[in-house]
XYZ file of C-alpha atoms in Angstrom:
720
model
C -17.815 -1.934 40.338
C -18.606 -0.528 43.747
C -19.131 -2.857 46.681
C -20.326 -2.528 50.265
C -22.117 0.751 50.983
C -21.878 1.621 47.286
C -23.765 -1.451 46.092
C -26.864 -0.658 44.130
C -29.518 -2.490 42.135
C -28.099 -1.505 38.816
C -28.594 -3.349 35.526
C -25.505 -3.219 33.350
C -25.773 -3.858 29.622
C -22.334 -4.481 28.298
C -20.390 -3.049 25.452
C -18.174 -5.359 23.367
C -15.046 -4.440 25.140
C -16.700 -5.252 28.476
C -17.924 -8.579 27.107
C -14.411 -9.463 25.959
C -12.998 -9.122 29.437
C -15.885 -11.019 30.902
C -15.524 -13.860 28.457
C -11.813 -14.187 29.167
C -12.466 -14.020 32.841
C -15.118 -16.754 32.543
C -12.863 -19.015 30.487
C -10.122 -18.965 33.075
C -12.232 -18.481 36.180
C -10.297 -15.421 37.060
C -12.966 -13.701 39.140
C -12.584 -14.004 42.895
C -15.498 -14.476 45.227
C -16.674 -11.236 46.789
C -16.485 -10.867 50.561
C -19.928 -9.308 50.682
C -23.238 -10.528 49.292
C -24.410 -8.597 46.233
C -27.986 -7.353 46.517
C -30.503 -9.303 44.483
C -31.160 -6.492 42.032
C -27.541 -6.184 40.967
C -26.735 -7.739 37.610
C -23.089 -8.358 38.314
C -22.741 -11.589 36.398
C -24.008 -10.042 33.210
C -26.956 -12.370 32.513
C -27.224 -14.432 29.381
C -25.053 -13.374 26.444
C -26.175 -14.057 22.939
C -24.011 -13.595 19.808
C -24.672 -11.046 17.115
C -22.741 -11.500 13.884
C -22.694 -8.260 12.020
C -24.011 -5.326 13.988
C -22.533 -3.771 17.091
C -24.501 -3.351 20.258
C -23.204 -0.808 22.786
C -25.546 -0.402 25.657
C -25.180 1.358 28.944
C -26.816 1.329 32.371
C -30.077 2.951 33.215
C -29.693 4.970 36.359
C -31.433 3.752 39.459
C -31.398 5.161 42.955
C -29.151 3.457 45.498
C -30.471 2.849 48.975
C -27.817 5.168 50.410
C -27.474 7.714 47.593
C -29.842 10.110 45.800
C -27.891 10.827 42.642
C -28.363 9.112 39.289
C -25.201 8.228 37.364
C -24.385 6.475 34.146
C -22.105 3.563 34.765
C -19.734 2.219 32.206
C -17.541 -0.614 33.447
C -13.840 -0.566 33.107
C -12.298 -3.101 30.718
C -10.132 -4.394 33.534
C -13.074 -5.142 35.853
C -13.169 -8.709 37.250
C -16.505 -10.379 36.579
C -18.183 -13.418 38.073
C -19.132 -15.669 35.172
C -19.573 -19.426 35.400
C -17.987 -21.616 32.825
C -21.441 -22.786 31.637
C -22.199 -19.291 30.321
C -19.793 -19.889 27.454
C -22.446 -22.027 25.829
C -24.726 -18.941 25.578
C -22.786 -17.508 22.745
C -19.317 -16.543 23.969
C -16.950 -17.308 21.135
C -13.323 -17.646 22.221
C -10.838 -19.074 19.781
C -7.128 -19.657 19.905
C -4.417 -18.595 17.518
C -0.748 -17.860 17.933
C 2.067 -15.664 16.782
C 5.794 -15.982 16.952
C 6.236 -13.455 19.690
C 4.190 -15.466 22.143
C 2.617 -18.634 20.609
C -0.832 -17.759 21.828
C -3.591 -15.312 20.902
C -7.368 -15.125 21.094
C -10.211 -14.060 18.898
C -13.520 -12.797 20.224
C -16.918 -12.172 18.630
C -19.615 -9.695 19.498
C -22.507 -10.303 21.816
C -25.944 -8.876 22.414
C -27.924 -8.436 25.562
C -31.273 -10.249 25.758
C -34.295 -8.025 25.030
C -35.732 -8.410 28.510
C -32.592 -6.915 30.058
C -32.552 -4.018 27.543
C -36.187 -3.058 28.096
C -35.592 -0.780 31.034
C -32.115 0.371 30.124
C -31.244 3.560 28.329
C -28.703 3.185 25.552
C -25.336 4.760 26.170
C -22.923 4.349 23.298
C -20.975 6.203 20.607
C -24.271 6.673 18.775
C -25.301 9.062 21.502
C -22.504 11.394 20.610
C -23.836 14.443 18.767
C -22.982 14.602 15.058
C -19.557 16.115 14.502
C -19.815 18.030 11.263
C -16.050 18.230 10.747
C -15.401 14.593 11.640
C -18.586 13.416 9.954
C -19.439 10.818 12.584
C -22.952 10.763 11.087
C -24.126 7.719 9.161
C -22.919 7.752 5.554
C -25.012 6.128 2.853
C -23.025 3.688 0.747
C -24.271 2.363 -2.450
C -25.751 -1.108 -2.212
C -24.956 -2.673 -5.561
C -25.227 -6.433 -5.658
C -21.971 -8.035 -4.556
C -20.689 -11.573 -4.405
C -20.830 -12.587 -0.717
C -17.536 -14.110 0.406
C -17.138 -16.135 3.613
C -13.498 -16.197 4.647
C -12.170 -19.042 6.826
C -8.638 -19.754 7.861
C -7.436 -22.697 9.931
C -4.061 -23.331 11.523
C -2.312 -20.748 9.304
C 1.437 -20.747 9.744
C 4.171 -18.703 8.044
C 7.961 -18.772 8.297
C 10.767 -16.655 6.914
C 14.296 -17.731 6.222
C 16.974 -15.362 7.583
C 20.199 -15.846 5.762
C 23.392 -15.037 7.639
C 27.049 -15.056 6.674
C 27.504 -18.740 7.411
C 24.097 -20.156 8.196
C 20.351 -19.855 7.571
C 17.737 -19.588 10.277
C 14.032 -20.165 10.069
C 11.828 -17.875 12.104
C 8.151 -18.400 12.829
C 6.004 -15.334 12.053
C 2.596 -16.978 12.437
C 1.757 -20.288 14.110
C -1.699 -21.851 14.233
C -3.972 -18.879 13.431
C -7.564 -19.844 13.135
C -10.695 -17.764 12.570
C -13.541 -16.787 10.252
C -15.347 -13.679 9.112
C -18.577 -13.336 7.209
C -20.221 -10.668 5.035
C -21.450 -7.794 7.134
C -18.700 -8.137 9.738
C -15.575 -6.145 10.633
C -12.717 -8.300 11.866
C -9.859 -6.568 13.618
C -6.362 -8.094 13.818
C -4.882 -6.449 16.851
C -1.373 -6.642 18.289
C 1.875 -4.727 18.719
C 4.459 -4.115 16.060
C 6.123 -7.299 14.940
C 3.301 -9.606 16.051
C 2.496 -10.671 12.478
C -0.627 -8.595 11.731
C 0.475 -7.426 8.279
C 1.787 -10.881 7.356
C -1.516 -12.452 8.282
C -3.409 -9.738 6.347
C -1.270 -10.287 3.254
C -1.841 -14.038 3.466
C -5.603 -13.665 3.752
C -5.652 -11.098 0.896
C -3.656 -13.306 -1.460
C -0.623 -10.934 -1.429
C 1.694 -13.669 -0.060
C 1.977 -17.181 -1.299
C 2.212 -19.802 1.396
C 5.373 -21.372 0.040
C 6.909 -21.337 3.506
C 3.635 -21.586 5.366
C 0.848 -23.984 6.084
C -2.753 -24.228 7.056
C -5.897 -23.586 5.032
C -7.390 -20.306 3.738
C -10.689 -20.560 1.873
C -13.104 -18.171 0.234
C -16.576 -19.664 0.136
C -14.846 -22.999 0.802
C -12.650 -22.537 -2.294
C -8.860 -21.794 -2.493
C -7.556 -18.441 -3.659
C -7.810 -17.787 -7.389
C -6.941 -14.927 -9.802
C -10.666 -14.190 -10.145
C -10.609 -12.870 -6.582
C -8.319 -10.011 -7.523
C -11.230 -8.162 -8.990
C -13.302 -8.848 -5.848
C -10.709 -7.824 -3.234
C -9.905 -4.308 -2.167
C -6.574 -3.927 -0.323
C -5.554 -0.697 1.371
C -1.854 -0.734 2.295
C -0.462 0.913 5.367
C 1.484 3.444 3.352
C -0.642 5.811 1.328
C 0.624 4.937 -2.162
C -0.739 7.766 -4.358
C 0.563 10.091 -7.073
C 1.217 13.397 -5.285
C 0.510 15.705 -8.257
C -2.910 14.281 -9.090
C -6.008 15.757 -7.496
C -8.401 13.686 -5.427
C -10.926 13.602 -8.243
C -8.348 12.659 -10.884
C -7.004 9.882 -8.720
C -10.424 8.278 -8.303
C -11.422 8.954 -11.899
C -8.392 7.045 -13.254
C -9.011 4.214 -10.796
C -12.612 3.944 -11.917
C -11.743 3.948 -15.637
C -9.098 1.213 -15.067
C -10.857 -1.070 -12.581
C -14.624 -0.947 -13.210
C -16.014 -3.546 -15.647
C -15.838 -3.025 -19.415
C -19.608 -3.103 -19.715
C -19.799 0.336 -18.103
C -19.315 3.423 -20.252
C -16.771 6.074 -19.399
C -19.541 8.386 -18.159
C -20.872 5.669 -15.822
C -17.438 4.984 -14.429
C -16.785 8.719 -13.816
C -20.173 9.042 -12.143
C -19.197 6.196 -9.797
C -16.044 8.041 -8.903
C -18.010 11.191 -8.076
C -20.416 9.141 -5.938
C -17.488 7.717 -3.931
C -16.134 11.238 -3.399
C -19.415 12.275 -1.767
C -19.809 8.989 0.092
C -16.434 9.548 1.757
C -16.950 13.236 2.351
C -14.148 14.332 0.009
C -16.180 16.884 -1.985
C -14.378 19.833 -0.283
C -10.940 18.684 -1.424
C -11.757 16.921 -4.711
C -9.810 19.537 -6.713
C -6.829 19.589 -4.347
C -3.583 17.731 -5.097
C -2.939 14.637 -3.038
C 0.505 15.994 -2.048
C 3.556 14.351 -0.672
C 6.895 15.015 1.011
C 7.604 18.117 -1.110
C 4.116 18.946 -2.343
C 1.478 20.472 -0.135
C -1.851 18.595 -0.412
C -4.704 17.111 1.469
C -4.649 16.134 5.114
C -3.713 12.700 6.413
C -7.263 11.656 7.079
C -8.394 12.742 3.602
C -5.439 10.924 2.024
C -6.458 7.768 3.862
C -10.041 8.104 2.669
C -8.793 8.479 -0.918
C -6.920 5.176 -0.464
C -10.108 3.569 0.777
C -12.046 5.150 -2.071
C -9.636 3.600 -4.563
C -10.654 0.172 -3.331
C -14.363 0.504 -2.616
C -14.929 2.059 -6.047
C -15.000 -1.460 -7.452
C -17.656 -2.633 -5.007
C -15.403 -5.314 -3.482
C -16.650 -8.348 -1.672
C -13.578 -8.422 0.564
C -11.912 -5.319 1.860
C -8.479 -5.551 3.651
C -6.895 -2.541 5.402
C -3.492 -2.386 6.969
C -3.320 0.056 9.908
C -5.925 2.504 8.494
C -5.748 4.730 11.571
C -1.922 5.101 11.764
C -0.850 8.719 12.079
C -4.451 10.024 12.495
C -5.911 11.922 15.410
C -8.636 10.252 17.481
C -11.509 12.018 15.696
C -10.258 11.238 12.193
C -9.493 7.662 13.238
C -13.022 7.252 14.591
C -14.472 8.506 11.343
C -12.283 6.071 9.376
C -13.395 3.084 11.380
C -17.015 4.289 11.169
C -16.582 4.296 7.418
C -15.458 0.671 7.536
C -18.478 -0.300 9.560
C -20.778 1.402 7.066
C -19.048 -0.494 4.239
C -19.562 -3.794 6.034
C -23.186 -3.186 6.759
C -24.066 -3.278 3.085
C -22.865 -6.881 2.848
C -19.122 -6.686 2.490
C -16.485 -8.545 4.502
C -13.982 -6.199 6.141
C -10.668 -7.195 7.748
C -8.343 -4.591 9.225
C -5.201 -4.484 11.337
C -5.012 -2.011 14.170
C -2.322 -1.328 16.755
C -3.769 0.386 19.777
C -7.402 1.516 19.354
C -9.248 3.727 21.762
C -12.380 2.365 23.463
C -14.569 4.264 20.963
C -12.817 2.540 18.077
C -12.852 -0.809 19.867
C -16.645 -0.717 20.053
C -16.929 -0.677 16.259
C -15.504 -4.139 15.687
C -17.606 -7.233 15.334
C -14.721 -9.712 15.765
C -11.242 -9.486 17.092
C -8.065 -11.536 16.806
C -5.303 -10.746 19.288
C -1.734 -11.467 18.230
C 1.279 -11.305 20.508
C 1.917 -9.385 23.683
C -0.886 -6.944 23.899
C -3.978 -5.776 25.740
C -5.629 -8.739 27.535
C -2.519 -10.901 27.093
C -0.410 -9.101 29.677
C -1.228 -12.077 31.803
C 0.275 -14.491 29.317
C 3.413 -12.413 28.826
C 4.468 -12.162 32.421
C 3.367 -8.598 33.132
C 1.798 -9.522 36.449
C 2.712 -6.523 38.562
C -0.395 -4.419 37.898
C -3.095 -6.994 37.134
C -4.987 -9.614 39.014
C -4.016 -13.296 38.590
C -6.854 -15.838 38.429
C -7.284 -17.586 41.769
C -7.371 -20.941 40.060
C -3.921 -20.291 38.629
C -2.537 -19.148 41.978
C -3.876 -22.261 43.710
C -2.427 -24.498 40.970
C 1.011 -22.948 41.259
C 0.983 -23.118 45.069
C -0.087 -26.748 45.003
C 2.518 -27.840 42.440
C 5.581 -25.937 43.437
C 5.666 -22.846 45.532
C 9.255 -22.202 44.505
C 8.223 -21.337 40.928
C 6.754 -18.088 42.032
C 8.568 -14.875 41.237
C 9.864 -12.439 43.809
C 6.562 -10.543 43.993
C 4.541 -13.657 44.662
C 3.322 -14.051 41.072
C 3.742 -17.094 38.893
C 6.374 -16.958 36.109
C 5.295 -16.373 32.481
C 6.001 -19.966 31.382
C 3.515 -21.321 33.955
C 0.931 -18.779 32.958
C 1.426 -19.591 29.309
C 0.967 -23.324 29.937
C -2.156 -22.636 32.001
C -3.781 -20.574 29.255
C -3.052 -23.105 26.522
C -4.481 -25.905 28.682
C -7.586 -23.850 29.514
C -8.213 -23.103 25.855
C -7.690 -26.705 24.672
C -9.933 -28.185 27.383
C -12.784 -25.627 27.336
C -13.150 -23.836 24.070
C -11.210 -25.489 21.225
C -13.731 -28.173 20.322
C -16.647 -25.756 20.222
C -14.831 -23.334 17.968
C -13.610 -25.983 15.597
C -17.192 -27.262 15.166
C -18.279 -23.722 14.284
C -15.604 -23.480 11.589
C -16.703 -26.833 10.126
C -20.324 -25.697 9.793
C -21.512 -25.597 6.143
C -21.838 -22.170 4.515
C -25.253 -20.872 3.415
C -24.161 -20.800 -0.225
C -25.104 -22.865 -3.265
C -22.595 -24.511 -5.583
C -22.868 -21.774 -8.175
C -21.589 -19.091 -5.799
C -18.768 -21.371 -4.714
C -17.757 -22.129 -8.329
C -17.525 -18.460 -9.220
C -14.752 -17.951 -6.624
C -12.697 -20.829 -8.047
C -12.502 -19.322 -11.568
C -8.938 -18.740 -12.745
C -9.869 -16.170 -15.401
C -8.771 -12.584 -14.813
C -11.227 -9.791 -15.314
C -9.778 -6.626 -16.847
C -11.641 -3.385 -16.493
C -10.460 -2.021 -19.847
C -8.941 -3.219 -23.099
C -5.226 -3.041 -23.714
C -5.552 0.043 -25.835
C -7.772 1.729 -23.249
C -5.291 0.902 -20.514
C -2.482 2.395 -22.544
C -4.397 5.639 -23.244
C -5.507 6.069 -19.631
C -1.990 5.450 -18.272
C -0.471 7.731 -20.966
C -2.758 10.634 -19.954
C -2.212 9.946 -16.264
C 1.567 9.863 -16.728
C 1.621 13.258 -18.479
C -0.587 14.869 -15.784
C 1.508 13.526 -12.978
C 4.965 14.324 -14.323
C 4.417 17.602 -16.073
C 4.987 19.413 -12.746
C 8.384 17.898 -12.326
C 9.468 18.361 -15.921
C 8.497 22.001 -16.039
C 9.716 22.998 -12.630
C 11.559 26.326 -12.499
C 14.661 24.503 -11.197
C 14.923 22.286 -14.280
C 14.125 25.051 -16.734
C 16.732 27.281 -15.110
C 19.327 24.537 -15.215
C 18.857 23.920 -18.932
C 18.647 27.526 -20.028
C 21.535 28.704 -17.902
C 23.740 25.931 -19.320
C 22.690 26.937 -22.870
C 23.494 30.588 -22.267
C 26.898 29.791 -20.849
C 27.710 27.618 -23.842
C 26.496 30.280 -26.230
C 28.691 32.874 -24.589
C 31.767 30.654 -24.592
C 31.320 29.731 -28.270
C 29.943 33.108 -29.285
C 29.857 33.332 -33.131
C 32.423 30.628 -33.597
C 34.051 30.424 -37.096
C 33.638 27.138 -39.025
C 35.897 28.187 -41.916
C 39.176 27.864 -40.040
C 40.718 24.688 -38.673
C 40.827 26.112 -35.162
C 37.189 27.244 -35.406
C 36.172 23.781 -36.527
C 38.088 22.248 -33.604
C 36.267 24.555 -31.207
C 32.910 23.692 -32.694
C 33.768 19.990 -32.446
C 34.264 20.467 -28.717
C 30.868 22.205 -28.475
C 29.160 19.344 -30.385
C 30.776 16.758 -28.153
C 29.611 18.598 -25.015
C 26.056 18.630 -26.437
C 26.298 14.883 -27.009
C 27.532 14.334 -23.467
C 25.050 16.697 -21.776
C 21.998 15.169 -23.484
C 23.343 11.738 -22.771
C 24.076 12.327 -19.125
C 20.905 14.349 -18.249
C 18.222 11.739 -19.405
C 20.006 8.789 -17.845
C 19.940 10.141 -14.356
C 16.299 11.259 -14.848
C 15.134 7.841 -16.081
C 16.965 5.987 -13.372
C 14.394 7.080 -10.779
C 11.342 5.999 -12.901
C 10.737 2.459 -11.821
C 12.338 2.441 -8.336
C 10.125 5.374 -7.338
C 7.035 3.852 -8.804
C 7.739 0.341 -7.578
C 5.298 0.583 -4.741
C 2.550 1.962 -6.998
C 3.289 -0.630 -9.669
C 3.155 -3.438 -7.106
C -0.081 -2.164 -5.621
C -1.906 -1.685 -8.935
C -0.621 -4.855 -10.539
C -1.683 -6.873 -7.459
C -5.199 -5.566 -8.079
C -5.060 -6.388 -11.825
C -5.645 -2.764 -12.817
C -3.681 -3.148 -16.083
C -1.303 -5.314 -18.029
C 2.368 -4.765 -17.459
C 2.981 -4.226 -21.186
C 0.384 -1.476 -21.309
C 1.940 0.217 -18.274
C 5.508 -0.029 -19.613
C 4.719 1.352 -23.018
C 2.603 4.145 -21.594
C 5.229 4.999 -19.033
C 8.073 5.210 -21.563
C 6.141 7.077 -24.272
C 4.438 9.563 -21.958
C 7.903 10.903 -21.074
C 8.773 11.642 -24.711
C 6.646 14.782 -25.221
C 7.933 16.205 -21.951
C 11.564 15.229 -22.536
C 11.710 16.824 -25.990
C 10.576 20.318 -25.064
C 13.626 21.412 -23.017
C 16.115 20.252 -25.718
C 14.363 22.480 -28.248
C 14.795 25.496 -25.984
C 18.397 24.467 -25.401
C 19.247 24.243 -29.089
C 17.452 27.448 -30.004
C 19.812 29.312 -27.644
C 23.062 27.472 -28.327
C 22.732 26.941 -32.058
C 22.333 30.540 -33.049
C 24.593 32.070 -30.416
C 27.449 29.820 -31.578
C 26.513 30.422 -35.248
C 26.479 26.800 -36.360
C 25.238 26.020 -39.886
C 22.462 28.547 -40.349
C 19.996 26.573 -42.430
C 16.680 24.921 -41.611
C 17.820 21.473 -42.757
C 20.967 21.532 -40.645
C 19.148 22.837 -37.582
C 16.365 20.201 -37.688
C 18.824 17.389 -38.421
C 20.881 18.469 -35.421
C 17.709 18.474 -33.296
C 16.706 15.020 -34.530
C 20.198 13.732 -33.636
C 19.834 15.122 -30.124
C 16.378 13.503 -29.872
C 17.782 10.112 -30.761
C 20.530 10.567 -28.109
C 17.972 11.485 -25.456
C 15.679 8.524 -26.144
C 18.620 6.061 -26.257
C 20.020 7.494 -23.005
C 16.612 7.173 -21.413
C 16.494 3.553 -22.361
C 19.786 2.923 -20.556
C 18.507 4.679 -17.485
C 15.260 2.697 -17.527
C 17.178 -0.604 -17.887
C 19.507 0.152 -15.023
C 16.692 1.278 -12.735
C 14.434 -1.612 -13.511
C 17.223 -4.190 -13.164
C 18.527 -2.985 -9.807
C 15.464 -1.333 -8.282
C 17.745 0.465 -5.807
C 18.548 4.121 -6.255
C 21.992 4.025 -4.670
C 23.236 1.025 -6.620
C 21.575 2.298 -9.840
C 23.173 5.693 -9.497
C 26.577 4.217 -8.918
C 26.343 1.906 -11.919
C 25.004 4.713 -14.124
C 27.836 7.021 -13.102
C 30.463 4.477 -14.103
C 28.658 3.619 -17.354
C 28.122 7.220 -18.475
C 31.735 8.121 -17.660
C 32.965 5.139 -19.694
C 30.780 6.054 -22.643
C 31.992 9.679 -22.465
C 35.661 8.698 -22.488
C 35.111 6.316 -25.356
C 33.074 8.941 -27.245
C 35.752 9.705 -29.792
C 36.875 13.166 -28.619
C 39.416 12.508 -25.911
C 40.960 9.372 -27.392
C 41.185 8.977 -31.161
C 42.950 5.613 -31.227
C 41.514 3.080 -28.793
C 43.240 -0.288 -28.232
C 41.545 -3.118 -30.071
C 40.793 -5.210 -27.033
C 38.652 -2.433 -25.585
C 37.462 -0.672 -28.732
C 34.144 -2.422 -28.593
C 33.044 -0.069 -25.770
C 32.790 2.919 -28.098
C 30.261 1.101 -30.264
C 28.013 0.694 -27.269
C 28.379 4.418 -26.397
C 25.502 6.643 -27.516
C 27.803 9.599 -26.957
C 30.106 8.255 -29.665
C 27.323 7.820 -32.251
C 25.712 11.139 -31.410
C 29.022 12.998 -31.688
C 29.727 11.511 -35.089
C 26.238 12.363 -36.357
C 26.461 16.009 -35.215
C 29.817 16.364 -37.015
C 28.426 14.870 -40.201
C 25.353 17.124 -40.078
C 27.578 20.261 -39.823
C 30.383 19.383 -42.252
C 29.036 16.762 -44.647
C 29.286 18.828 -47.793
C 32.288 20.921 -46.651
C 35.086 18.416 -46.094
C 35.483 14.623 -46.234
C 36.784 14.150 -42.703
C 36.688 16.104 -39.443
C 38.983 15.092 -36.566
C 39.510 11.733 -38.221
C 35.818 11.050 -38.685
C 34.423 10.491 -42.178
C 31.466 12.709 -43.082
C 29.318 10.121 -44.788
C 25.534 9.720 -44.704
C 25.507 8.643 -41.066
C 23.044 5.688 -41.523
C 25.232 3.423 -39.368
C 25.055 5.805 -36.400
C 21.285 6.260 -36.807
C 20.865 2.443 -36.893
C 23.018 2.039 -33.775
C 20.996 4.606 -31.837
C 17.672 3.060 -32.922
C 18.899 -0.345 -31.782
C 19.823 1.100 -28.368
C 16.428 2.751 -28.057
C 14.578 -0.554 -28.430
C 17.261 -2.837 -26.923
C 17.643 -1.019 -23.626
C 13.816 -0.730 -23.272
C 13.348 -4.414 -23.965
C 15.879 -5.204 -21.262
C 13.980 -2.913 -18.843
C 10.698 -4.671 -19.627
C 12.201 -8.091 -19.048
C 13.548 -6.896 -15.691
C 10.099 -5.680 -14.654
C 8.493 -8.916 -15.846
C 11.003 -10.898 -13.827
C 10.308 -8.771 -10.758
C 6.529 -9.401 -11.152
C 7.008 -13.118 -11.551
C 9.312 -13.248 -8.533
C 6.684 -11.402 -6.456
C 3.922 -13.803 -7.578
C 6.003 -16.989 -7.173
């Protein structure tokens, strides 16, 4: 504000960020008395502030002529401006509540305010709504569908959360959250703001039911009811990382989400129409046929990817929408559009909670409520950063009166004194009022409250429908990897080299049969090694996606597991056919249809059994480095015990060869080639081979059952 000769009779109508600073200044009486008298027309104290719950009001100043100047200017106050507000003005609607985080032990939440109509009458609005429509950024108002939704009032009181850090010799408890209190209603956007490590994501996960308060405390209620499994179908949760399948297009991604998550009562056509509507609501029509993309796949932009993640959640018409850092990595224009989208979502009756790190003033204006965590923004005062901000005169007087020696070298009070002062100010001036507001009854009847407390899950599709949808999605996603030129070249080049080395081998001589036995053993090893190291990556790579979709109850774990393992089979069995077509005829193995197809069936059994081992190792360890190390040792052991290098294995370790799929595959291939020619080959009897087939089938189901149990245990551990 200008003083002295620059004083003018200017009416200022405040934006939310201005009101935040004014409220804080009022609570702590931080404004100092001006040396000069302000003219009567100047609205320096801000007038009466009234609260508005769900819609933002961003007003500016109407230009008036100063007595000493002829120019008209729009005035927008700086957030750091010191305002003269009396303590009594808090009763006019200023809502200031206290919470705390581990990094400081104190944070504040603010709510929006409106300017009385009589003060707005002569003022001209000056806000983000005055900005011309940006066609590229789509800052224009988007029309969201207004289907009926269950209103959910979220309240949380004295929320605490601790983690246990285990060291070599001791365990340490560390507070992540301590005494967080607040509330958010339908139609409002609540922002959780703070620096990295302040507990924003932890608080968001607690409110969204993603963390169980086993090491925490406090109360979190939804329509005055505790969290239940029913809420999973009413909550949309957008994680900070964009967890999407890179090879699916935008339209395919939303189509599959709609078919899995929307209620059973809707037909497939209705679900797909809803997905198309969301595409147009979010402005994704231009890129709907473009792949999402990833680290090695070119796809949509970062802002479009973030909107796809939001679309995945709003497609179910959620009552509660949680977002973790939705503007991270986005430019200012795209970030503004994303937050504008959240405001549009809230205005149709949904409750929106988002974390944000460091918003611009334009983004800041979009929020209805704010909770500050840790050392950030207005809390520089509480954290000891006193070099470039003004200290409340009341605090300076208090410190000087108590002990002048506690001041720091620059004449400012130390952080501990400031912290104590802020806590005392909150407890004595605001705490009682805010607690009474939280205790106020909700405008809901008992029926709406009882719906939230239902423990019954709501699946969007039957088990068979889930399996079919996930099967089709799996094939579409992974066909690009399986049929990449790198993999095809690897398999075909190996087949050609083998065909040249064993070119027209002779099976009539002993030496020729020994050479062919070496070729058959290599085939057993190659198609045992290759699928294991492909399947190892399956569950560790999809762990984030599995956790995200299972947390939203998109499908049953059994449907996912069966679809995931069976959708690989059609893709995994194409390259072996090409491989055998090259090797079999170049090496001149038994040239008959029965022998060729039996050899191919044997290789198929080996591939599926080896896949099961890879799936079991990956699902059990869920760590690529450890899984790769264990798989390398296991495959090498199975290869050495496969019956080609060592004919006579000591009894105490001979059991290993019966667990080796290489051993059973090698024996089957020999029996297929020489069953009706000679009784034994390299010490192996050429019988029917039913024992080997039974062993491979047992491995196929046994390894997969072990993988399923590991995934189930992981899910139970996450939910416990």
